Amino acid sequence: MNIRRRIIDYSRGNNLHHFWRLYRLQNKAGKEGMAHDILTFLLSRCAHRHGGYIGPDTVIKNHLSLPHGLHGVFISRYAQIGENCCIYQNVTIGEVNKKAPVIGNNCLVGAGAVIIGDIRIGDNVKIGAGAVVNTNVPDNYTVVSQPMRMIEGEG
């Protein structure tokens, strides 16, 4: 395989077919045993190849969309993600003391957003690019980062 083909393969958003197949197999294999261990290892290798991480125990309901692939995406093994969610690149969904966010259905998480801690993100929530979310967000809200500031003499 030449370098051009590899670059194209990594840049496509739909190149996660193998990853999702392993993810489904691992969930069906149960939480213990050699099959689970082997599938967890293969899943970690596949996620690393795509430049991201989705924890082996992450609960993902249906139709998680990653339009830019797994590039820079980190999802804690304790996180729960609802149906029809869309997560863009460089997003962190992290835990604090083994407690991670629960994200509702039909949510959109913009590029570079950070969602961390024992919080709940409601249904139909949009989280803007670069936003840091560490408190609960009710249903049907939009979260954006703080407005731009200009500091004189710092250029």
PDB file of N, CA and C in Angstrom, residues 29-65:
ATOM      1  N   ALA A  29     -19.131 -10.487  23.523  1.00  0.00           N
ATOM      2  CA  ALA A  29     -18.281 -11.491  24.167  1.00  0.00           C
ATOM      3  C   ALA A  29     -18.404 -11.488  25.686  1.00  0.00           C
ATOM      4  N   GLY A  30     -19.014 -10.487  26.252  1.00  0.00           N
ATOM      5  CA  GLY A  30     -19.126 -10.412  27.705  1.00  0.00           C
ATOM      6  C   GLY A  30     -17.944  -9.660  28.300  1.00  0.00           C
ATOM      7  N   LYS A  31     -17.899  -9.620  29.625  1.00  0.00           N
ATOM      8  CA  LYS A  31     -16.884  -8.828  30.320  1.00  0.00           C
ATOM      9  C   LYS A  31     -15.680  -9.629  30.781  1.00  0.00           C
ATOM     10  N   GLU A  32     -15.694 -10.927  30.614  1.00  0.00           N
ATOM     11  CA  GLU A  32     -14.585 -11.751  31.078  1.00  0.00           C
ATOM     12  C   GLU A  32     -14.228 -12.793  30.033  1.00  0.00           C
ATOM     13  N   GLY A  33     -13.069 -13.385  30.204  1.00  0.00           N
ATOM     14  CA  GLY A  33     -12.654 -14.484  29.349  1.00  0.00           C
ATOM     15  C   GLY A  33     -11.616 -14.067  28.317  1.00  0.00           C
ATOM     16  N   MET A  34     -11.062 -15.090  27.680  1.00  0.00           N
ATOM     17  CA  MET A  34      -9.996 -14.861  26.712  1.00  0.00           C
ATOM     18  C   MET A  34     -10.500 -14.101  25.481  1.00  0.00           C
ATOM     19  N   ALA A  35     -11.703 -14.417  25.020  1.00  0.00           N
ATOM     20  CA  ALA A  35     -12.246 -13.723  23.844  1.00  0.00           C
ATOM     21  C   ALA A  35     -12.363 -12.223  24.121  1.00  0.00           C
ATOM     22  N   HIS A  36     -12.849 -11.869  25.306  1.00  0.00           N
ATOM     23  CA  HIS A  36     -12.958 -10.450  25.682  1.00  0.00           C
ATOM     24  C   HIS A  36     -11.584  -9.788  25.707  1.00  0.00           C
ATOM     25  N   ASP A  37     -10.605 -10.463  26.273  1.00  0.00           N
ATOM     26  CA  ASP A  37      -9.257  -9.896  26.359  1.00  0.00           C
ATOM     27  C   ASP A  37      -8.635  -9.688  24.979  1.00  0.00           C
ATOM     28  N   ILE A  38      -8.792 -10.664  24.111  1.00  0.00           N
ATOM     29  CA  ILE A  38      -8.232 -10.551  22.762  1.00  0.00           C
ATOM     30  C   ILE A  38      -8.926  -9.437  21.986  1.00  0.00           C
ATOM     31  N   LEU A  39     -10.255  -9.393  22.070  1.00  0.00           N
ATOM     32  CA  LEU A  39     -10.990  -8.340  21.357  1.00  0.00           C
ATOM     33  C   LEU A  39     -10.683  -6.958  21.917  1.00  0.00           C
ATOM     34  N   THR A  40     -10.480  -6.840  23.231  1.00  0.00           N
ATOM     35  CA  THR A  40     -10.098  -5.561  23.820  1.00  0.00           C
ATOM     36  C   THR A  40      -8.742  -5.120  23.296  1.00  0.00           C
ATOM     37  N   PHE A  41      -7.800  -6.045  23.210  1.00  0.00           N
ATOM     38  CA  PHE A  41      -6.482  -5.727  22.664  1.00  0.00           C
ATOM     39  C   PHE A  41      -6.596  -5.261  21.209  1.00  0.00           C
ATOM     40  N   LEU A  42      -7.330  -6.003  20.388  1.00  0.00           N
ATOM     41  CA  LEU A  42      -7.490  -5.628  18.975  1.00  0.00           C
ATOM     42  C   LEU A  42      -8.215  -4.290  18.828  1.00  0.00           C
ATOM     43  N   LEU A  43      -9.205  -4.059  19.664  1.00  0.00           N
ATOM     44  CA  LEU A  43      -9.946  -2.797  19.637  1.00  0.00           C
ATOM     45  C   LEU A  43      -9.035  -1.625  19.988  1.00  0.00           C
ATOM     46  N   SER A  44      -8.196  -1.797  20.984  1.00  0.00           N
ATOM     47  CA  SER A  44      -7.250  -0.742  21.376  1.00  0.00           C
ATOM     48  C   SER A  44      -6.262  -0.454  20.252  1.00  0.00           C
ATOM     49  N   ARG A  45      -5.772  -1.503  19.606  1.00  0.00           N
ATOM     50  CA  ARG A  45      -4.842  -1.319  18.476  1.00  0.00           C
ATOM     51  C   ARG A  45      -5.512  -0.583  17.328  1.00  0.00           C
ATOM     52  N   CYS A  46      -6.743  -0.955  17.040  1.00  0.00           N
ATOM     53  CA  CYS A  46      -7.476  -0.330  15.943  1.00  0.00           C
ATOM     54  C   CYS A  46      -7.758   1.145  16.252  1.00  0.00           C
ATOM     55  N   ALA A  47      -8.161   1.442  17.481  1.00  0.00           N
ATOM     56  CA  ALA A  47      -8.411   2.831  17.872  1.00  0.00           C
ATOM     57  C   ALA A  47      -7.121   3.639  17.808  1.00  0.00           C
ATOM     58  N   HIS A  48      -6.022   3.047  18.251  1.00  0.00           N
ATOM     59  CA  HIS A  48      -4.730   3.735  18.196  1.00  0.00           C
ATOM     60  C   HIS A  48      -4.352   4.036  16.747  1.00  0.00           C
ATOM     61  N   ARG A  49      -4.619   3.113  15.868  1.00  0.00           N
ATOM     62  CA  ARG A  49      -4.335   3.321  14.445  1.00  0.00           C
ATOM     63  C   ARG A  49      -5.093   4.516  13.891  1.00  0.00           C
ATOM     64  N   HIS A  50      -6.296   4.718  14.380  1.00  0.00           N
ATOM     65  CA  HIS A  50      -7.119   5.827  13.909  1.00  0.00           C
ATOM     66  C   HIS A  50      -6.891   7.106  14.718  1.00  0.00           C
ATOM     67  N   GLY A  51      -6.010   7.084  15.702  1.00  0.00           N
ATOM     68  CA  GLY A  51      -5.646   8.291  16.423  1.00  0.00           C
ATOM     69  C   GLY A  51      -6.600   8.702  17.520  1.00  0.00           C
ATOM     70  N   GLY A  52      -7.296   7.767  18.126  1.00  0.00           N
ATOM     71  CA  GLY A  52      -8.226   8.101  19.195  1.00  0.00           C
ATOM     72  C   GLY A  52      -8.379   6.958  20.176  1.00  0.00           C
ATOM     73  N   TYR A  53      -9.352   7.089  21.075  1.00  0.00           N
ATOM     74  CA  TYR A  53      -9.581   6.061  22.081  1.00  0.00           C
ATOM     75  C   TYR A  53     -11.049   6.072  22.474  1.00  0.00           C
ATOM     76  N   ILE A  54     -11.662   4.914  22.438  1.00  0.00           N
ATOM     77  CA  ILE A  54     -12.990   4.713  23.007  1.00  0.00           C
ATOM     78  C   ILE A  54     -12.839   3.560  23.978  1.00  0.00           C
ATOM     79  N   GLY A  55     -13.101   3.817  25.243  1.00  0.00           N
ATOM     80  CA  GLY A  55     -12.910   2.811  26.277  1.00  0.00           C
ATOM     81  C   GLY A  55     -13.691   1.542  26.006  1.00  0.00           C
ATOM     82  N   PRO A  56     -13.142   0.405  26.422  1.00  0.00           N
ATOM     83  CA  PRO A  56     -13.786  -0.875  26.128  1.00  0.00           C
ATOM     84  C   PRO A  56     -15.143  -1.060  26.794  1.00  0.00           C
ATOM     85  N   ASP A  57     -15.414  -0.355  27.881  1.00  0.00           N
ATOM     86  CA  ASP A  57     -16.691  -0.501  28.568  1.00  0.00           C
ATOM     87  C   ASP A  57     -17.640   0.665  28.315  1.00  0.00           C
ATOM     88  N   THR A  58     -17.299   1.521  27.369  1.00  0.00           N
ATOM     89  CA  THR A  58     -18.154   2.657  27.037  1.00  0.00           C
ATOM     90  C   THR A  58     -19.492   2.138  26.511  1.00  0.00           C
ATOM     91  N   VAL A  59     -20.573   2.748  26.982  1.00  0.00           N
ATOM     92  CA  VAL A  59     -21.903   2.370  26.512  1.00  0.00           C
ATOM     93  C   VAL A  59     -22.283   3.338  25.397  1.00  0.00           C
ATOM     94  N   ILE A  60     -22.415   2.800  24.194  1.00  0.00           N
ATOM     95  CA  ILE A  60     -22.832   3.595  23.043  1.00  0.00           C
ATOM     96  C   ILE A  60     -24.111   2.972  22.519  1.00  0.00           C
ATOM     97  N   LYS A  61     -25.180   3.740  22.497  1.00  0.00           N
ATOM     98  CA  LYS A  61     -26.455   3.170  22.055  1.00  0.00           C
ATOM     99  C   LYS A  61     -26.413   2.967  20.542  1.00  0.00           C
ATOM    100  N   ASN A  62     -27.153   3.694  19.745  1.00  0.00           N
ATOM    101  CA  ASN A  62     -27.175   3.471  18.298  1.00  0.00           C
ATOM    102  C   ASN A  62     -26.707   4.698  17.534  1.00  0.00           C
ATOM    103  N   HIS A  63     -26.087   4.441  16.419  1.00  0.00           N
ATOM    104  CA  HIS A  63     -25.768   5.463  15.415  1.00  0.00           C
ATOM    105  C   HIS A  63     -24.919   6.609  15.946  1.00  0.00           C
ATOM    106  N   LEU A  64     -23.789   6.296  16.550  1.00  0.00           N
ATOM    107  CA  LEU A  64     -22.818   7.333  16.894  1.00  0.00           C
ATOM    108  C   LEU A  64     -22.109   7.732  15.608  1.00  0.00           C
ATOM    109  N   SER A  65     -22.126   9.016  15.305  1.00  0.00           N
ATOM    110  CA  SER A  65     -21.501   9.514  14.091  1.00  0.00           C
ATOM    111  C   SER A  65     -20.194  10.224  14.444  1.00  0.00           C
TER     112      SER A  65
END
